Short mmCIF file of C-alpha atoms in Angstrom, two decimals:
data_model
loop_
_atom_site.label_atom_id
_atom_site.label_comp_id
_atom_site.label_asym_id
_atom_site.label_seq_id
_atom_site.Cartn_x
_atom_site.Cartn_y
_atom_site.Cartn_z
CA MET Q 1 -22.97 117.11 191.21
CA ALA Q 2 -21.51 119.10 188.34
CA GLU Q 3 -21.18 116.99 185.06
CA THR Q 4 -17.76 116.59 183.37
CA PRO Q 5 -17.73 118.48 180.45
CA LYS Q 6 -17.78 116.70 176.95
CA ALA Q 7 -14.92 116.58 174.49
CA ILE Q 8 -15.25 117.42 171.37
CA THR Q 9 -13.90 115.59 168.69
CA LEU Q 10 -13.75 115.19 165.06
CA ALA Q 11 -14.55 112.12 163.21
CA PRO Q 12 -11.49 110.22 161.88
CA ALA Q 13 -9.68 111.96 158.44
CA LYS Q 14 -12.38 114.49 158.54
CA ASP Q 15 -10.05 117.11 159.72
CA ALA Q 16 -9.14 119.96 156.97
CA ALA Q 17 -5.84 118.40 155.44
CA ASN Q 18 -7.90 115.49 154.85
CA LEU Q 19 -10.44 117.35 152.86
CA GLN Q 20 -8.21 118.95 150.33
CA VAL Q 21 -9.84 117.70 147.29
CA LEU Q 22 -9.64 120.87 144.82
CA PHE Q 23 -11.05 122.05 141.47
CA ALA Q 24 -8.40 124.64 141.28
CA LYS Q 25 -8.73 125.95 137.68
CA MET Q 26 -10.29 124.74 134.33
CA LYS Q 27 -7.74 123.26 132.04
CA ASN Q 28 -9.47 120.76 129.76
CA VAL Q 29 -13.27 120.69 128.68
CA TYR Q 30 -13.92 117.60 126.20
CA TYR Q 31 -17.48 117.29 125.05
CA ASN Q 32 -19.49 113.91 124.17
CA SER Q 33 -22.77 113.97 122.26
CA ASP Q 34 -24.49 111.58 124.43
CA GLN Q 35 -25.16 111.38 128.11
CA ILE Q 36 -22.69 109.80 130.46
CA THR Q 37 -23.99 107.39 133.36
CA LYS Q 38 -22.20 105.23 135.87
CA GLN Q 39 -22.55 102.32 133.98
CA THR Q 40 -21.05 103.94 130.74
CA LEU Q 41 -17.72 104.77 132.88
CA GLU Q 42 -17.69 101.66 134.48
CA SER Q 43 -17.89 99.55 131.53
CA ALA Q 44 -17.32 100.92 128.09
CA GLY Q 45 -15.84 104.40 128.93
CA VAL Q 46 -15.98 107.32 127.07
CA GLU Q 47 -14.75 108.51 124.07
CA CYS Q 48 -14.75 112.19 124.06
CA GLU Q 49 -15.78 113.79 120.27
CA LEU Q 50 -14.22 117.19 120.61
CA GLU Q 51 -11.58 119.27 122.95
CA PHE Q 52 -13.30 122.75 122.94
CA PRO Q 53 -10.31 125.66 122.98
CA VAL Q 54 -11.84 127.52 125.89
CA LEU Q 55 -10.48 130.88 126.26
CA SER Q 56 -8.99 131.23 129.95
CA ASP Q 57 -10.51 134.35 131.35
CA GLY Q 58 -14.33 133.10 129.42
CA VAL Q 59 -15.44 130.59 132.51
CA THR Q 60 -18.11 130.73 134.81
CA LEU Q 61 -19.05 127.45 136.35
CA ASN Q 62 -22.01 127.83 139.18
CA THR Q 63 -24.52 125.29 139.00
CA GLY Q 64 -26.86 127.60 140.99
CA GLU Q 65 -27.37 128.75 144.36
CA PRO Q 66 -30.23 127.22 146.39
CA ASP Q 67 -33.30 129.52 146.99
CA VAL Q 68 -34.16 128.78 150.63
CA SER Q 69 -37.36 130.43 151.76
CA GLU Q 70 -38.24 130.33 155.68
CA ILE Q 71 -41.43 130.32 157.74
CA LYS Q 72 -42.14 131.73 160.73
CA LEU Q 73 -44.27 131.55 163.36
CA THR Q 74 -46.02 134.56 165.19
CA THR Q 75 -43.43 134.63 167.86
CA GLY Q 76 -40.40 135.17 165.18
CA ALA Q 77 -39.01 131.73 165.61
CA ILE Q 78 -38.34 129.65 162.67
CA TRP Q 79 -40.63 127.11 162.01
CA VAL Q 80 -39.55 125.33 158.68
CA SER Q 81 -37.09 126.35 156.01
CA ARG Q 82 -37.89 125.18 151.94
CA ALA Q 83 -34.50 125.00 149.41
CA GLU Q 84 -35.09 124.86 145.26
CA LYS Q 85 -32.32 124.76 143.34
CA GLY Q 86 -31.31 127.91 142.07
CA ASP Q 87 -30.61 128.58 138.15
CA SER Q 88 -27.56 127.49 137.06
CA ASP Q 89 -25.01 130.06 135.42
CA ILE Q 90 -22.28 127.81 133.35
CA SER Q 91 -20.94 129.36 130.22
CA PHE Q 92 -17.55 129.29 128.44
CA GLN Q 93 -16.06 130.72 125.57
CA VAL Q 94 -14.68 128.52 122.71
CA ALA Q 95 -12.24 129.91 120.19
CA SER Q 96 -12.41 128.33 117.23
CA ILE Q 97 -14.47 128.35 113.98
CA ALA Q 98 -12.94 125.19 113.20
CA GLY Q 99 -15.70 123.14 110.47
CA SER Q 100 -16.55 120.86 113.58
CA ILE Q 101 -16.77 123.34 115.92
CA ASN Q 102 -19.11 125.57 113.33
CA ASP Q 103 -21.21 122.35 112.76
CA LEU Q 104 -22.37 121.48 116.23
CA PHE Q 105 -23.14 125.31 117.19
CA LEU Q 106 -24.63 126.56 113.44
CA THR Q 107 -26.92 125.06 111.33
CA LYS Q 108 -24.67 123.92 108.03
CA LYS Q 109 -26.60 124.72 104.51
CA ASP Q 110 -23.80 124.50 102.17
CA ALA Q 111 -20.41 123.87 101.03
CA PHE Q 112 -18.01 125.77 98.32
CA SER Q 113 -15.14 126.66 97.36
CA VAL Q 114 -14.38 130.31 96.04
CA THR Q 115 -11.36 131.64 93.65
CA GLY Q 116 -10.07 135.04 92.83
CA ILE Q 117 -11.63 136.93 95.70
CA SER Q 118 -10.98 140.66 94.27
CA VAL Q 119 -10.19 141.98 97.69
CA THR Q 120 -6.12 142.95 98.09
CA GLY Q 121 -4.14 139.78 99.93
CA LEU Q 122 -6.82 137.50 99.37
CA ASP Q 123 -5.47 135.55 96.28
CA GLY Q 124 -5.90 131.98 96.28
CA THR Q 125 -8.54 129.71 96.53
CA PHE Q 126 -11.26 129.75 99.81
CA ASN Q 127 -13.20 126.68 101.09
CA GLY Q 128 -15.63 126.64 103.04
CA ASP Q 129 -19.74 126.26 104.36
CA SER Q 130 -22.29 128.49 105.10
CA TYR Q 131 -24.26 128.72 107.95
CA SER Q 132 -27.78 129.75 109.45
CA LEU Q 133 -27.58 131.75 112.31
CA ASP Q 134 -30.64 130.50 113.67
CA VAL Q 135 -29.90 129.14 117.58
CA ASN Q 136 -28.97 125.17 117.24
CA LYS Q 137 -29.54 123.36 120.80
CA VAL Q 138 -26.61 121.14 121.33
CA THR Q 139 -27.16 118.08 123.76
CA GLY Q 140 -24.66 115.74 125.15
CA SER Q 141 -22.18 115.91 128.06
CA LEU Q 142 -19.09 117.53 129.01
CA ILE Q 143 -15.96 116.68 130.87
CA MET Q 144 -13.95 119.26 132.93
CA THR Q 145 -10.16 118.69 134.01
CA ASP Q 146 -8.14 121.10 136.46
CA ASP Q 147 -4.91 122.26 135.67
CA ASN Q 148 -3.10 119.72 137.66
CA ARG Q 149 -4.99 116.56 136.34
CA GLN Q 150 -6.28 115.47 139.55
CA THR Q 151 -9.81 116.29 139.55
CA VAL Q 152 -12.70 115.80 137.13
CA LEU Q 153 -16.17 117.16 136.58
CA ILE Q 154 -18.31 115.00 134.59
CA LEU Q 155 -21.89 117.57 133.62
CA THR Q 156 -23.60 114.05 132.36
CA ASN Q 157 -26.48 115.77 130.46
CA VAL Q 158 -26.62 119.47 129.05
CA GLU Q 159 -28.18 121.69 126.75
CA MET Q 160 -26.08 124.31 125.22
CA TYR Q 161 -26.26 127.38 122.93
CA GLY Q 162 -23.65 129.09 120.91
CA GLY Q 163 -23.78 132.27 120.01
CA LEU Q 164 -21.11 133.61 117.40
CA VAL Q 165 -18.39 136.39 118.86
CA ALA Q 166 -16.55 137.50 115.55
CA GLY Q 167 -14.09 140.16 117.53
CA ASP Q 168 -14.53 141.81 120.86
CA GLY Q 169 -11.36 143.88 121.02
CA ASP Q 170 -9.24 141.35 122.75
CA ASN Q 171 -10.14 137.78 121.85
CA PRO Q 172 -9.97 135.82 118.51
CA ALA Q 173 -13.75 134.71 117.20
CA TYR Q 174 -15.05 132.57 119.73
CA PHE Q 175 -18.73 130.75 120.58
CA ASN Q 176 -20.11 132.01 123.55
CA VAL Q 177 -21.58 129.05 125.15
CA SER Q 178 -24.35 128.72 127.46
CA VAL Q 179 -24.70 125.51 129.14
CA THR Q 180 -27.66 123.92 130.98
CA PRO Q 181 -27.28 121.00 132.99
CA LYS Q 182 -29.75 118.46 133.70
CA ASP Q 183 -29.96 115.00 135.33
CA ASN Q 184 -28.68 111.68 133.31
CA THR Q 185 -31.16 108.51 133.65
CA ASP Q 186 -29.33 107.50 136.91
CA GLY Q 187 -30.76 110.93 138.47
CA ALA Q 188 -27.25 112.27 138.62
CA GLY Q 189 -26.40 115.64 137.26
CA ILE Q 190 -22.66 115.89 138.27
CA ILE Q 191 -20.27 113.26 138.98
CA ILE Q 192 -17.11 114.62 140.63
CA LEU Q 193 -13.50 112.04 140.35
CA HIS Q 194 -10.50 112.55 142.07
CA LYS Q 195 -7.26 110.72 141.94
CA GLY Q 196 -6.56 108.37 144.93
CA ASP Q 197 -8.83 106.08 147.17
CA HIS Q 198 -12.50 107.04 147.71
#
């Protein structure tokens, strides 16, 4: 006697419409000098120290595709597969050479002011700082919101390096920032938050 075919069912609330939690387009990038943990968010919250003015066409946020190796038998059957975390590719361009941005990515040497630079159109007094161009490692965390402010990505513990690009023809001066995500003390490298019920 033939068995009755079983129906294919879908777990409740797991259809495509219920899974429409998107990170549509990056809008804001905030920097905090400490790592962020679940306890930090739930108890004290986070006071961000800077908002990076990020160029819209200069953002790459790829946490790394897994590198999968398959072990096969002599018969050709796949016996087991192993995966390792891939290398991340996260970068953005911070379009500012304001003092607080410079102080983050460059090593400050001296502050000074200059009066009477003998170049046409540069009359008056100019104030500024001198910096070493040595590579400076910045640690902390990043909070990123999407353009509809419904979803938040938090890179809980990062290392960043920024190189100054004074001009590339189309953009104002910016720091090209390379980001390496790491796990925080909870073992979490990213926290994904969205508005509404969990």
